[in-house]
Coordinates of C-alpha atoms and ligand atoms in Angstrom, one line a residue:
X1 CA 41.9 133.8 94.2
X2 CA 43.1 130.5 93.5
X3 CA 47.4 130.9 92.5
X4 CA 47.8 129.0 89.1
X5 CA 50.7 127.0 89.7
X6 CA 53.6 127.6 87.7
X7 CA 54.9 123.9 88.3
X8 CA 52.2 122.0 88.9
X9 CA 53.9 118.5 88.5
X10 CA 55.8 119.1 91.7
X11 CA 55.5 117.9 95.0
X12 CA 58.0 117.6 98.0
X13 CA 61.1 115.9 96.8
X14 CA 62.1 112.9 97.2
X15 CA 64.8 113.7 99.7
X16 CA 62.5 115.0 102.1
X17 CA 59.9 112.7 102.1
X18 CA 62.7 109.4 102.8
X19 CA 64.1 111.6 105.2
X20 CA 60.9 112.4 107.6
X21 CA 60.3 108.6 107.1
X22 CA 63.3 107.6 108.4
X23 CA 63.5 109.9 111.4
X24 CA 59.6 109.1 111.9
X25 CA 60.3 105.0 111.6
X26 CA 63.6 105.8 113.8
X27 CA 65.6 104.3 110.8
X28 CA 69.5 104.5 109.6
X29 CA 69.2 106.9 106.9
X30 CA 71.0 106.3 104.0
X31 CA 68.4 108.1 101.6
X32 CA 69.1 112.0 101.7
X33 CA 73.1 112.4 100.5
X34 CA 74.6 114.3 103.8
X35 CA 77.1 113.1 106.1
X36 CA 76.4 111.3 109.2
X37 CA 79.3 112.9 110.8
X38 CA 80.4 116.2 112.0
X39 CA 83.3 118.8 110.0
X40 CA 86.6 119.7 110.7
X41 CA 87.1 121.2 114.5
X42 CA 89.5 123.9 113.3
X43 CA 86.9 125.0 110.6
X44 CA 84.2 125.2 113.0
X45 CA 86.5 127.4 115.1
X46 CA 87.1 129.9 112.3
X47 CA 83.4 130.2 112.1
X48 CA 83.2 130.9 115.9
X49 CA 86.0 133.4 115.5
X50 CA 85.0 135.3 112.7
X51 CA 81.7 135.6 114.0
X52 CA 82.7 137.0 117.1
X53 CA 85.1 139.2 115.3
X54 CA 82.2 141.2 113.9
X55 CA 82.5 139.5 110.4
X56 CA 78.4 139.3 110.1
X57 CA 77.5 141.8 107.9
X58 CA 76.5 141.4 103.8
X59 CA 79.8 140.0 101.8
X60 CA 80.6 142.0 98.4
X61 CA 78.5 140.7 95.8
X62 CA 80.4 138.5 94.5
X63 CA 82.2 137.5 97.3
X64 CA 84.9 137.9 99.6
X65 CA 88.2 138.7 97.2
X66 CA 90.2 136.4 99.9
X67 CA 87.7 133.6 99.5
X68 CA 87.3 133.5 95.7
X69 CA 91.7 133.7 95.5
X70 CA 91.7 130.3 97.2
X71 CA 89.6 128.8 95.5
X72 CA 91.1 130.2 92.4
X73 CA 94.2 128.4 93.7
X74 CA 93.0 125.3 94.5
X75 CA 91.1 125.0 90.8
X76 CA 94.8 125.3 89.8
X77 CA 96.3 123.0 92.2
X78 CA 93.4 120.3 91.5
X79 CA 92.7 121.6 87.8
X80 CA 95.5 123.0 86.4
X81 CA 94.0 126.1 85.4
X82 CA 93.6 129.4 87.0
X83 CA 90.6 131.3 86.9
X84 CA 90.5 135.4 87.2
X85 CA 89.5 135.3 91.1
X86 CA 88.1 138.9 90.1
X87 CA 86.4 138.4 86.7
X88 CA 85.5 134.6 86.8
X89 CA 84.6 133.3 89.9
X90 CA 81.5 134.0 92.2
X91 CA 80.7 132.6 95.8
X92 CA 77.1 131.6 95.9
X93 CA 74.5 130.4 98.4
X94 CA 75.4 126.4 97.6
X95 CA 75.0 124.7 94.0
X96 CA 71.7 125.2 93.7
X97 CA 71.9 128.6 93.5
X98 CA 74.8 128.6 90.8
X99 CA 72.9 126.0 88.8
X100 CA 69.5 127.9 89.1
X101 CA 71.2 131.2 88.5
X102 CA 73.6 130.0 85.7
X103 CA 70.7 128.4 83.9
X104 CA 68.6 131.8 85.0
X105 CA 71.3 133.8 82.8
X106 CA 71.1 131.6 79.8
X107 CA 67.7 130.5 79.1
X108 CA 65.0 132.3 77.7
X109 CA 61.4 131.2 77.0
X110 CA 60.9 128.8 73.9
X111 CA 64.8 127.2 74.7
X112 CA 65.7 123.6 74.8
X113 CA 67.7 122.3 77.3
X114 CA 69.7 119.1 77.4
X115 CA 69.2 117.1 80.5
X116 CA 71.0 113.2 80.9
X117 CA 69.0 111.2 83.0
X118 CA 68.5 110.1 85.4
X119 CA 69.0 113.7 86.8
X120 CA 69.1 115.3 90.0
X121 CA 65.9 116.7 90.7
X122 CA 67.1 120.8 90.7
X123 CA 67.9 121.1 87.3
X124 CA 64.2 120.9 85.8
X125 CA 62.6 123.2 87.9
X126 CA 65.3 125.7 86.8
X127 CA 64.6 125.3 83.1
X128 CA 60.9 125.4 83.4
X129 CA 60.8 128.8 85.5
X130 CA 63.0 130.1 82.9
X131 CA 60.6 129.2 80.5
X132 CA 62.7 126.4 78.6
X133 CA 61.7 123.0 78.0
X134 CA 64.1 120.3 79.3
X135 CA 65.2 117.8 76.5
X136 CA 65.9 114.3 78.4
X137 CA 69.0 111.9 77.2
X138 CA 69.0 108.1 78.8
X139 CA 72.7 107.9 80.0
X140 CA 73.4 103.9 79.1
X141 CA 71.4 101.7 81.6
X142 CA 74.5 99.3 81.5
X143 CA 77.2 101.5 83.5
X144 CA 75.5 105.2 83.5
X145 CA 78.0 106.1 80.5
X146 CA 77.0 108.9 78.5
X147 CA 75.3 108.0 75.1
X148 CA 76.8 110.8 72.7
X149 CA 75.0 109.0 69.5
X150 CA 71.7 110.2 71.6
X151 CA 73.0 113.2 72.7
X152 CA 73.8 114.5 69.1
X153 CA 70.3 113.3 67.7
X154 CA 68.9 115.4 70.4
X155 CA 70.6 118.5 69.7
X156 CA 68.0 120.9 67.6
X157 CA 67.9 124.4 66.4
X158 CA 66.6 125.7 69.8
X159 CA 69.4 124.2 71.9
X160 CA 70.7 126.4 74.2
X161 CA 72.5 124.7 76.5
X162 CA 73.4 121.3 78.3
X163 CA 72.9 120.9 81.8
X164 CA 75.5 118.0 82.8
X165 CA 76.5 116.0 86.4
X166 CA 80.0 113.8 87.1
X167 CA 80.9 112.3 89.5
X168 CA 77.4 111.6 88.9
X169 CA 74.6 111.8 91.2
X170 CA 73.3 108.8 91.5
X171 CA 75.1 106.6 89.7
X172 CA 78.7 107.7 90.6
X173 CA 79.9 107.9 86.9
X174 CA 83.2 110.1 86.4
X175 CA 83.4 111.7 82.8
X176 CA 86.3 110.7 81.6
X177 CA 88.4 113.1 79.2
X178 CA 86.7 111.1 75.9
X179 CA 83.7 112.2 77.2
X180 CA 84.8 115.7 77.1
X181 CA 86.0 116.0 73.9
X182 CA 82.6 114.2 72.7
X183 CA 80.8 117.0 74.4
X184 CA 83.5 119.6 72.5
X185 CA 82.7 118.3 69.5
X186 CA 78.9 118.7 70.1
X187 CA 79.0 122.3 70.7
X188 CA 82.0 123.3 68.4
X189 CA 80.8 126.2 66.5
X190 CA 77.1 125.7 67.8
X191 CA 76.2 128.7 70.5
X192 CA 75.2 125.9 73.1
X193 CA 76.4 126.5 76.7
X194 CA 77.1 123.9 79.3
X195 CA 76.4 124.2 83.2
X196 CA 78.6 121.4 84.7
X197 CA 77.5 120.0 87.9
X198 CA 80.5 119.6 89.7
X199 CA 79.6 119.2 93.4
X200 CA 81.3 116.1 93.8
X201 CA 84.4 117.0 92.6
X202 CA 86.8 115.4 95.3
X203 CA 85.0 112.2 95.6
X204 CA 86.2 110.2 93.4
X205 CA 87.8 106.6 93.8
X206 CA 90.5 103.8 92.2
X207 CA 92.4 106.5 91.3
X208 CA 89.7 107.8 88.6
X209 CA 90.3 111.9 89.1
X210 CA 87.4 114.3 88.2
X211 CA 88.0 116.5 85.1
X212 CA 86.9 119.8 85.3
X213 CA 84.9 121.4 82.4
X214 CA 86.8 124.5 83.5
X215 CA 90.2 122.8 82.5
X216 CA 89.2 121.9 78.8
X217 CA 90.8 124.1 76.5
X218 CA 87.6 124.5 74.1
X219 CA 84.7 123.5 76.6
X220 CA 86.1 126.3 79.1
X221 CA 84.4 129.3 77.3
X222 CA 81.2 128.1 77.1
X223 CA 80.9 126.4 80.5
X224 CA 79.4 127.7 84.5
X225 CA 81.5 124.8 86.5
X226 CA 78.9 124.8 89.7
X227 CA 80.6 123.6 92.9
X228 CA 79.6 123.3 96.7
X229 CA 81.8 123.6 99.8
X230 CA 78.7 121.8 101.9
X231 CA 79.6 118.7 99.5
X232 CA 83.5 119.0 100.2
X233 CA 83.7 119.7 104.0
X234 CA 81.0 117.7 105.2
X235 CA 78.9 121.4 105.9
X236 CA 75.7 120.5 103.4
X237 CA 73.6 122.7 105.8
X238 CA 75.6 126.1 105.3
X239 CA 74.4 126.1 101.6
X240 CA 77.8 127.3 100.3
X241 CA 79.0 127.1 96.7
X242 CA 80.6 128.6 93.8
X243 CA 80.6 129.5 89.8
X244 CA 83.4 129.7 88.1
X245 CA 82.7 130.9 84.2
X246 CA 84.6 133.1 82.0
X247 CA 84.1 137.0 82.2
X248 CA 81.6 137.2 79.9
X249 CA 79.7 135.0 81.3
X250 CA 79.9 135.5 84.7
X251 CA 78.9 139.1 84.1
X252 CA 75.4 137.6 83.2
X253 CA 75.4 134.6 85.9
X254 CA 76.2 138.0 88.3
X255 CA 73.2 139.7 87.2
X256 CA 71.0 136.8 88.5
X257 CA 73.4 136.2 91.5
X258 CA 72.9 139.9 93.1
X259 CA 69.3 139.6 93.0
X260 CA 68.6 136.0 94.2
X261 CA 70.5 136.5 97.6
X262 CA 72.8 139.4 96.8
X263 CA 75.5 138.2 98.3
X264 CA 76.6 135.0 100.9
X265 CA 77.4 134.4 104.3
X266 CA 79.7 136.4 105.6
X267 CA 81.6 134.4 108.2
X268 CA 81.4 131.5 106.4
X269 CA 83.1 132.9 103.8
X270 CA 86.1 134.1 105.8
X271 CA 86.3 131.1 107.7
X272 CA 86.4 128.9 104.2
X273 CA 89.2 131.2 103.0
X274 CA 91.6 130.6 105.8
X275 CA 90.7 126.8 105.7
X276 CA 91.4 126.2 102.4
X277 CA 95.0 127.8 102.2
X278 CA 96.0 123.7 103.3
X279 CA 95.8 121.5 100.5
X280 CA 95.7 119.0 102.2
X281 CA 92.3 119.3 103.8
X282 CA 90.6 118.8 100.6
X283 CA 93.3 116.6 99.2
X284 CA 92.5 114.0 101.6
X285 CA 88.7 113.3 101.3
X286 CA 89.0 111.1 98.4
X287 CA 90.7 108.3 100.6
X288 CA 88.4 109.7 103.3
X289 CA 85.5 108.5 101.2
X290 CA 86.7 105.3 99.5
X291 CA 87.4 103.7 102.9
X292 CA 83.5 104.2 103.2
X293 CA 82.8 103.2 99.7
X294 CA 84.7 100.3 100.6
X295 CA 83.1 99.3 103.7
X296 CA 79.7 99.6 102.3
X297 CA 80.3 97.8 98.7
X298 CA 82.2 94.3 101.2
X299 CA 78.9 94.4 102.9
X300 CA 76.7 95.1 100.7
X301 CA 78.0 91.9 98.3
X302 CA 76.3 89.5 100.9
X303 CA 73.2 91.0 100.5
X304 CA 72.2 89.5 96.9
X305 CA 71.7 93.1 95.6
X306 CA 73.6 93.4 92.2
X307 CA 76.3 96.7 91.8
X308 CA 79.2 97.9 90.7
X309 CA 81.5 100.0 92.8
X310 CA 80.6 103.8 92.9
X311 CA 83.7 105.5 91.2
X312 CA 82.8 108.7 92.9
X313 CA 79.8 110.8 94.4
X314 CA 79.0 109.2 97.9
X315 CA 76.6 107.0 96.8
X316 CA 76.0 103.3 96.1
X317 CA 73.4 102.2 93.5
X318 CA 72.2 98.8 93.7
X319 CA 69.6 96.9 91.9
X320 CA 67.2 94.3 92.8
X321 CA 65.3 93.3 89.7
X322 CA 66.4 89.7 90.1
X323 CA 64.9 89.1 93.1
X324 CA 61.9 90.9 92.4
X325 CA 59.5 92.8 90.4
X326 CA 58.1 95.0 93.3
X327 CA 58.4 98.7 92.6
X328 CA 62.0 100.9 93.8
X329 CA 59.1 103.4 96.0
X330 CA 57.6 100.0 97.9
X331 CA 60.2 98.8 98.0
X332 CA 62.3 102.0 99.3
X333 CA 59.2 102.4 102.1
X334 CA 59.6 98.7 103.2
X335 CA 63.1 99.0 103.7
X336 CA 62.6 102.1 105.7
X337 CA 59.7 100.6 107.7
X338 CA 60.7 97.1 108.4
X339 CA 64.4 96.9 107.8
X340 CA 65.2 100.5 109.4
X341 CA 67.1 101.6 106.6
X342 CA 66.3 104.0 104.3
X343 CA 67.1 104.8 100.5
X344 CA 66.1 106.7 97.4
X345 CA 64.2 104.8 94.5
X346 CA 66.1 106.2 91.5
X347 CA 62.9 105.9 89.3
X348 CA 62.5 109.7 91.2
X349 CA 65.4 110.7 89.1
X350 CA 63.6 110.4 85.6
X351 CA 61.0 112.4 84.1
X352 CA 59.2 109.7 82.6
X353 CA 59.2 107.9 86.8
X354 CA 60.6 105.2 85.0
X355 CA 61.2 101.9 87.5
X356 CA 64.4 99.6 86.3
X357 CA 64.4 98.4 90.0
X358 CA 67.9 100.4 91.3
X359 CA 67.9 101.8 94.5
X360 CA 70.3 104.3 96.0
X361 CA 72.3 104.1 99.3
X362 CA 74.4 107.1 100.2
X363 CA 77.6 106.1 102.2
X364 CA 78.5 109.2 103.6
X365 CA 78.3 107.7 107.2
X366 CA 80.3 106.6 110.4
X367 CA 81.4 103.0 109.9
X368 CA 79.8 101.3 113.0
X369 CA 76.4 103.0 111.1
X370 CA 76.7 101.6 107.9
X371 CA 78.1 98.4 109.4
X372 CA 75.0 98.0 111.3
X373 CA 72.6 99.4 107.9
X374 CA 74.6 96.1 106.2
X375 CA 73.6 94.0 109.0
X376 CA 69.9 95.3 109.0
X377 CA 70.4 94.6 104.8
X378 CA 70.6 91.2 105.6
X379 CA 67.0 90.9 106.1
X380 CA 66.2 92.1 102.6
X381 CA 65.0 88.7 101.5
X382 CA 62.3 88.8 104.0
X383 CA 60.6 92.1 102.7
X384 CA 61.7 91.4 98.7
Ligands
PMP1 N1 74.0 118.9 92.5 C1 74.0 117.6 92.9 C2 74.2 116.5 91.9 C3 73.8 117.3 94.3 O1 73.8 116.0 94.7 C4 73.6 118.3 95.2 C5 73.4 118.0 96.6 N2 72.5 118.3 97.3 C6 73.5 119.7 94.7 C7 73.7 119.9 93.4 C8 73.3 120.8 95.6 O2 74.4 121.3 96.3 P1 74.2 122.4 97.4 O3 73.8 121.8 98.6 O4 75.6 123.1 97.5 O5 73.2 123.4 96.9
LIG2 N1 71.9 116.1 96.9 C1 71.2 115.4 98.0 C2 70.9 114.0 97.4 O1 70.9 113.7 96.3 C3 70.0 116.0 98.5 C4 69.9 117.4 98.7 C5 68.5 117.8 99.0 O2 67.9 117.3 99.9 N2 68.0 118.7 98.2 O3 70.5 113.2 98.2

């Protein structure tokens, strides 16, 4: 009996297909966003010891009370506000999971959902399953600001949430606080929620700092802030993240939660909770990162690729129209193939596949590997 696909226009992402190209063209990849280099010894230890120590059985729902404490205290220390470890935060199986299950919680068939794009790729699936229809917004092509005129005039009757990203993956934007009380404004006495998108929220640059949804005074009742530790401490692979929403509505993101995984890895969990009791361990990575951000944009200015520097996320967009009109996937494969680099084609992040000819690096690597990826770049006008 043939299975009537419930989302028929997708394939295998993008991530994956640039990423088995590169390892099958033995390339530098700078396509998939993870880091090219390994965590925090001490953290790997803690793993080790609480595994060992017989911490591998299922965590409480909603996580361990040490764990979700710390965070707690870091939201207050980064954020200035304080959420109810008990009531408002929940550890999760990576942001994925707290954006699916958020947007699981909220949406119900016939609902419209705000998306700005270009988007990262998880959030239309999750609408669609939930049987909403996603609602696209151009964010400005100029600098990847957000539009507000076009975010109003999208806003209809069956609006039930907005679904947004900053830092912004993959342009880099950071919201700043105008743009939050825009998006106040917009759901003031509307019953709109917001899911907020907040992996990247200690990579940021110049000294722009991240805003948290959660730290808005108005914003904060209606919002899921989503969060990964994989982004944070270099760890994509252990799938670890967080939602932090108020009571009411984490009671409903935790009705989702306990029956899409239950609960998350245990001795991850302890091992994250003893890390993060140093501040400094994720107070450093933004200088971490802009050193690489910094290395990358030097090199990549004698490429003839046009950019502005990223102001947070860890990647680089760069765009190529000038040079020429061949499309971001050709021109994405070529790289990959002949250069031995790889990238993403941002058209992938629109619904509508749209090509303005940008291309996305992410700098997330050792320095002698993206020095030698610039050095490779060089070659671009051979393949252009
Ligand atoms: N949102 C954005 C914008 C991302 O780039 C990623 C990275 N993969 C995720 C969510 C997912 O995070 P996680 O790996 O913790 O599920
Ligand atoms: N967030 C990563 C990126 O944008 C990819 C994660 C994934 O492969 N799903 O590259």
């Amino acid at each position: 009996m043939p299975l009537s696909s419930k989302l028929p226009h997708i394939g295998t992402t993008i991530f994956t297909v640039m990423s088995r190209m590169a390892a099958e063209e033995g390339a530098i990849n700078l396509s998939q966003g993870y880091p090219g280099f390994g965590a925090d010894p001490l953290l790997l230890d803690l793993v080790g010891k609480y595994t060992r120590e017989g911490y591998n059985q299922y965590a409480p729902m909603a996580g361990i009370p040490q764990l979700r404490k710390v965070l707690a205290e870091k939201t207050k220390l980064t954020q200035g506000y304080f959420p109810d470890p008990e009531l408002e935060v929940t550890i999760v199986s990576g942001a994925t999971e707290a954006i699916f299950s958020a947007v699981t919680a909220i949406v119900r068939s016939g609902d419209e959902v705000l998306v700005l794009e270009p988007a990262y790729d998880s959030y239309e699936p999750a609408i669609t399953l939930n049987g909403g229809t996603p609602v696209y917004v151009p964010l400005r092509a100029s600098d990847f600001s957000v539009d507000w005129e076009k975010v109003s005039a999208a806003i209809s009757s069956k609006t039930r949430a907005i679904l947004v990203n900053s830092p912004h993956n993959p342009s880099g934007y950071v919201w700043t606080e105008g743009d939050l009380e825009q998006l106040a404004a917009l759901v003031r006495n509307r019953d709109i929620y917001v899911v907020s998108d907040e992996v990247y929220e200690h990579i940021t640059f110049d000294g722009i700092r991240h805003i948290s949804l959660g730290a808005h005074p108005e914003l904060k009742s209606k919002t899921f802030v989503c969060g990964s530790f994989g982004k944070t401490f270099h760890v994509t692979g252990w799938k670890i993240g967080y939602c932090i929403a108020p009571e009411n509505l984490t009671a409903e993101f935790r009705k989702v939660h306990q029956y899409v995984t239950f609960s998350t890895v245990t001795p991850i969990q302890y091992a994250l909770a003893e890390y993060l009791i140093h501040p400094d361990r994720y107070l450093s990575i933004p200088g971490f990162y802009e050193r690489k951000r910094d290395v990358f944009v030097k090199g990549l200015e004698k490429t003839g690729l046009h950019f502005s520097p990223s102001q947070g996320s860890f990647f680089q967009l760069a765009s190529y129209g000038h040079l020429s009109q061949v499309s971001d996937r050709v021109l994405a494969e070529r790289m990959t193939r002949e250069l031995k680099v790889a990238c993403i084609p941002t058209s992938v992040f629109y619904s509508d596949k749209r090509d303005d000819k940008i291309i996305r690096f992410c700098f997330a690597k050792e320095e002698a590997e993206l020095q030698e990826a610039l050095r490779r770049l060089g070659g671009l006008g051979s393949i252009l």
